[in-house]
PDB file of C-alpha atoms in Angstrom:
ATOM      1  CA  MET A   1     -32.210 -45.595 -15.354  1.00 37.00           C
ATOM      2  CA  ARG A   2     -34.450 -43.283 -13.342  1.00 44.00           C
ATOM      3  CA  PRO A   3     -33.204 -39.780 -12.535  1.00 47.00           C
ATOM      4  CA  PHE A   4     -32.110 -39.414  -8.944  1.00 48.00           C
ATOM      5  CA  THR A   5     -34.766 -37.837  -6.729  1.00 51.00           C
ATOM      6  CA  THR A   6     -33.783 -36.581  -3.304  1.00 55.00           C
ATOM      7  CA  SER A   7     -35.744 -37.171  -0.117  1.00 56.00           C
ATOM      8  CA  SER A   8     -37.436 -33.786  -0.567  1.00 55.00           C
ATOM      9  CA  GLY A   9     -38.768 -34.934  -3.951  1.00 57.00           C
ATOM     10  CA  ILE A  10     -36.611 -32.535  -5.958  1.00 58.00           C
ATOM     11  CA  ASN A  11     -34.901 -33.911  -9.026  1.00 67.00           C
ATOM     12  CA  ALA A  12     -31.303 -32.677  -9.300  1.00 69.00           C
ATOM     13  CA  GLU A  13     -31.470 -32.875 -13.098  1.00 72.00           C
ATOM     14  CA  TYR A  14     -34.260 -30.286 -13.145  1.00 74.00           C
ATOM     15  CA  GLY A  15     -32.024 -27.946 -11.176  1.00 76.00           C
ATOM     16  CA  TYR A  16     -29.406 -28.172 -13.912  1.00 82.00           C
ATOM     17  CA  ARG A  17     -32.028 -27.476 -16.565  1.00 85.00           C
ATOM     18  CA  ASP A  18     -33.383 -24.493 -14.652  1.00 84.00           C
ATOM     19  CA  PHE A  19     -29.908 -23.007 -14.255  1.00 85.00           C
ATOM     20  CA  TYR A  20     -29.106 -23.671 -17.907  1.00 87.00           C
ATOM     21  CA  ARG A  21     -32.234 -21.830 -19.027  1.00 88.00           C
ATOM     22  CA  GLU A  22     -31.680 -18.974 -16.592  1.00 86.00           C
ATOM     23  CA  LEU A  23     -28.030 -18.296 -17.550  1.00 86.00           C
ATOM     24  CA  ASP A  24     -28.763 -16.193 -20.616  1.00 88.00           C
ATOM     25  CA  TRP A  25     -31.146 -13.892 -18.765  1.00 87.00           C
ATOM     26  CA  THR A  26     -28.884 -13.654 -15.718  1.00 85.00           C
ATOM     27  CA  CYS A  27     -25.789 -12.710 -17.730  1.00 84.00           C
ATOM     28  CA  ARG A  28     -27.699 -10.080 -19.695  1.00 88.00           C
ATOM     29  CA  SER A  29     -29.672  -8.597 -16.797  1.00 87.00           C
ATOM     30  CA  HIS A  30     -26.677  -8.393 -14.444  1.00 84.00           C
ATOM     31  CA  LEU A  31     -24.546  -7.000 -17.295  1.00 84.00           C
ATOM     32  CA  LEU A  32     -21.877  -9.643 -16.743  1.00 82.00           C
ATOM     33  CA  ASP A  33     -18.812  -9.538 -18.931  1.00 79.00           C
ATOM     34  CA  VAL A  34     -19.001 -13.320 -19.338  1.00 80.00           C
ATOM     35  CA  THR A  35     -20.039 -15.094 -22.509  1.00 83.00           C
ATOM     36  CA  ILE A  36     -22.963 -17.492 -22.372  1.00 87.00           C
ATOM     37  CA  ALA A  37     -20.652 -20.309 -23.478  1.00 88.00           C
ATOM     38  CA  ASP A  38     -18.289 -19.612 -20.554  1.00 83.00           C
ATOM     39  CA  ALA A  39     -21.217 -19.476 -18.145  1.00 85.00           C
ATOM     40  CA  ARG A  40     -22.624 -22.779 -19.407  1.00 88.00           C
ATOM     41  CA  ARG A  41     -19.196 -24.393 -19.252  1.00 87.00           C
ATOM     42  CA  LYS A  42     -18.802 -23.235 -15.647  1.00 84.00           C
ATOM     43  CA  LEU A  43     -22.296 -24.495 -14.777  1.00 85.00           C
ATOM     44  CA  LYS A  44     -21.480 -27.923 -16.187  1.00 89.00           C
ATOM     45  CA  SER A  45     -18.187 -28.082 -14.293  1.00 87.00           C
ATOM     46  CA  GLU A  46     -19.947 -27.149 -11.031  1.00 85.00           C
ATOM     47  CA  PHE A  47     -22.483 -29.930 -11.479  1.00 86.00           C
ATOM     48  CA  LEU A  48     -19.836 -32.457 -12.536  1.00 89.00           C
ATOM     49  CA  LYS A  49     -17.745 -31.566  -9.496  1.00 89.00           C
ATOM     50  CA  HIS A  50     -20.439 -33.194  -7.345  1.00 87.00           C
ATOM     51  CA  ARG A  51     -21.342 -36.129  -9.602  1.00 86.00           C
ATOM     52  CA  ASN A  52     -19.895 -38.748  -7.224  1.00 89.00           C
ATOM     53  CA  VAL A  53     -21.936 -37.632  -4.216  1.00 88.00           C
ATOM     54  CA  THR A  54     -24.231 -40.456  -3.106  1.00 87.00           C
ATOM     55  CA  ASP A  55     -25.380 -39.359   0.359  1.00 87.00           C
ATOM     56  CA  VAL A  56     -29.003 -38.212   0.070  1.00 86.00           C
ATOM     57  CA  ARG A  57     -28.598 -35.559   2.777  1.00 88.00           C
ATOM     58  CA  VAL A  58     -25.653 -33.979   0.958  1.00 88.00           C
ATOM     59  CA  ILE A  59     -27.515 -34.079  -2.362  1.00 86.00           C
ATOM     60  CA  ASP A  60     -30.502 -32.398  -0.679  1.00 86.00           C
ATOM     61  CA  MET A  61     -28.223 -29.687   0.678  1.00 88.00           C
ATOM     62  CA  LEU A  62     -26.593 -29.097  -2.723  1.00 87.00           C
ATOM     63  CA  VAL A  63     -29.954 -28.934  -4.486  1.00 85.00           C
ATOM     64  CA  VAL A  64     -31.384 -26.477  -1.952  1.00 87.00           C
ATOM     65  CA  LYS A  65     -28.261 -24.278  -2.089  1.00 87.00           C
ATOM     66  CA  GLY A  66     -28.470 -24.289  -5.881  1.00 84.00           C
ATOM     67  CA  ARG A  67     -32.143 -23.316  -5.801  1.00 85.00           C
ATOM     68  CA  MET A  68     -31.377 -20.496  -3.382  1.00 88.00           C
ATOM     69  CA  SER A  69     -28.594 -19.181  -5.624  1.00 86.00           C
ATOM     70  CA  LEU A  70     -30.862 -19.324  -8.658  1.00 84.00           C
ATOM     71  CA  GLU A  71     -33.581 -17.393  -6.834  1.00 88.00           C
ATOM     72  CA  GLU A  72     -31.103 -14.809  -5.508  1.00 88.00           C
ATOM     73  CA  PHE A  73     -29.770 -14.039  -8.979  1.00 85.00           C
ATOM     74  CA  HIS A  74     -33.226 -14.033 -10.530  1.00 85.00           C
ATOM     75  CA  HIS A  75     -34.645 -11.531  -8.031  1.00 86.00           C
ATOM     76  CA  PHE A  76     -31.460  -9.399  -7.931  1.00 86.00           C
ATOM     77  CA  TRP A  77     -30.855 -10.170  -4.284  1.00 84.00           C
ATOM     78  CA  ALA A  78     -27.330 -11.143  -5.317  1.00 82.00           C
ATOM     79  CA  GLN A  79     -25.321  -8.432  -7.026  1.00 81.00           C
ATOM     80  CA  SER A  80     -23.086  -8.740 -10.081  1.00 77.00           C
ATOM     81  CA  TYR A  81     -19.910  -9.067  -8.034  1.00 74.00           C
ATOM     82  CA  ASN A  82     -21.434 -12.147  -6.387  1.00 77.00           C
ATOM     83  CA  ALA A  83     -21.844 -13.685  -9.835  1.00 78.00           C
ATOM     84  CA  TYR A  84     -18.223 -12.952 -10.722  1.00 75.00           C
ATOM     85  CA  ALA A  85     -17.160 -15.115  -7.793  1.00 76.00           C
ATOM     86  CA  TYR A  86     -18.347 -18.107  -9.838  1.00 74.00           C
ATOM     87  CA  PHE A  87     -16.578 -16.994 -13.009  1.00 71.00           C
ATOM     88  CA  ASP A  88     -13.118 -16.090 -11.758  1.00 66.00           C
ATOM     89  CA  ASP A  89     -11.338 -18.535 -14.067  1.00 66.00           C
ATOM     90  CA  THR A  90     -12.949 -17.588 -17.386  1.00 64.00           C
ATOM     91  CA  GLU A  91     -10.986 -16.032 -20.231  1.00 66.00           C
ATOM     92  CA  THR A  92     -12.693 -12.679 -19.728  1.00 66.00           C
ATOM     93  CA  GLN A  93     -11.722 -12.559 -16.074  1.00 65.00           C
ATOM     94  CA  LYS A  94      -8.138 -13.588 -16.865  1.00 72.00           C
ATOM     95  CA  ARG A  95      -7.928 -10.708 -19.349  1.00 72.00           C
ATOM     96  CA  ILE A  96      -9.281  -8.234 -16.785  1.00 70.00           C
ATOM     97  CA  VAL A  97      -6.780  -9.378 -14.162  1.00 71.00           C
ATOM     98  CA  LYS A  98      -3.960  -9.142 -16.704  1.00 73.00           C
ATOM     99  CA  GLU A  99      -4.969  -5.570 -17.532  1.00 73.00           C
ATOM    100  CA  LYS A 100      -5.101  -4.642 -13.846  1.00 71.00           C
ATOM    101  CA  ASP A 101      -1.649  -6.089 -13.261  1.00 66.00           C
ATOM    102  CA  ALA A 102      -0.086  -3.650 -15.711  1.00 69.00           C
ATOM    103  CA  THR A 103       1.992  -0.973 -14.014  1.00 73.00           C
ATOM    104  CA  PHE A 104       1.472   2.753 -14.426  1.00 75.00           C
ATOM    105  CA  LEU A 105       4.360   3.044 -16.881  1.00 75.00           C
ATOM    106  CA  ASP A 106       3.071   0.133 -18.973  1.00 74.00           C
ATOM    107  CA  LYS A 107      -0.254   1.894 -19.286  1.00 73.00           C
ATOM    108  CA  PHE A 108       1.472   5.173 -20.084  1.00 77.00           C
ATOM    109  CA  TYR A 109       3.625   3.659 -22.835  1.00 76.00           C
ATOM    110  CA  LYS A 110       0.613   1.856 -24.258  1.00 74.00           C
ATOM    111  CA  SER A 111      -1.432   5.068 -24.404  1.00 74.00           C
ATOM    112  CA  SER A 112       1.340   7.059 -26.114  1.00 64.00           C
ATOM    113  CA  ASN A 113       1.447   4.761 -29.161  1.00 61.00           C
TER     114      ASN A 113
END
């Protein structure tokens, strides 16, 4: 089976490969508190979320938006907090939210131990 090529000649599979290769550098350079495994898992889930799309115009739009996001993160046009919007359901982010939800007294009792 041939890989699906959009009307603009861009292969969606190459977009996945480019993102996959770029993840390690992006997480390190933006100092993200996200493991590479979590980032790759999130990337796979984002691509699988759109696996049933068959309209060529929609696929073109998704590929172009993905390319733009990749370029924004690579050139630091997008900041770290923009990257965290993609990773809000990772274990690291759940831990951070849990720590923020602690009340003042909980933090005080924890620090006095």
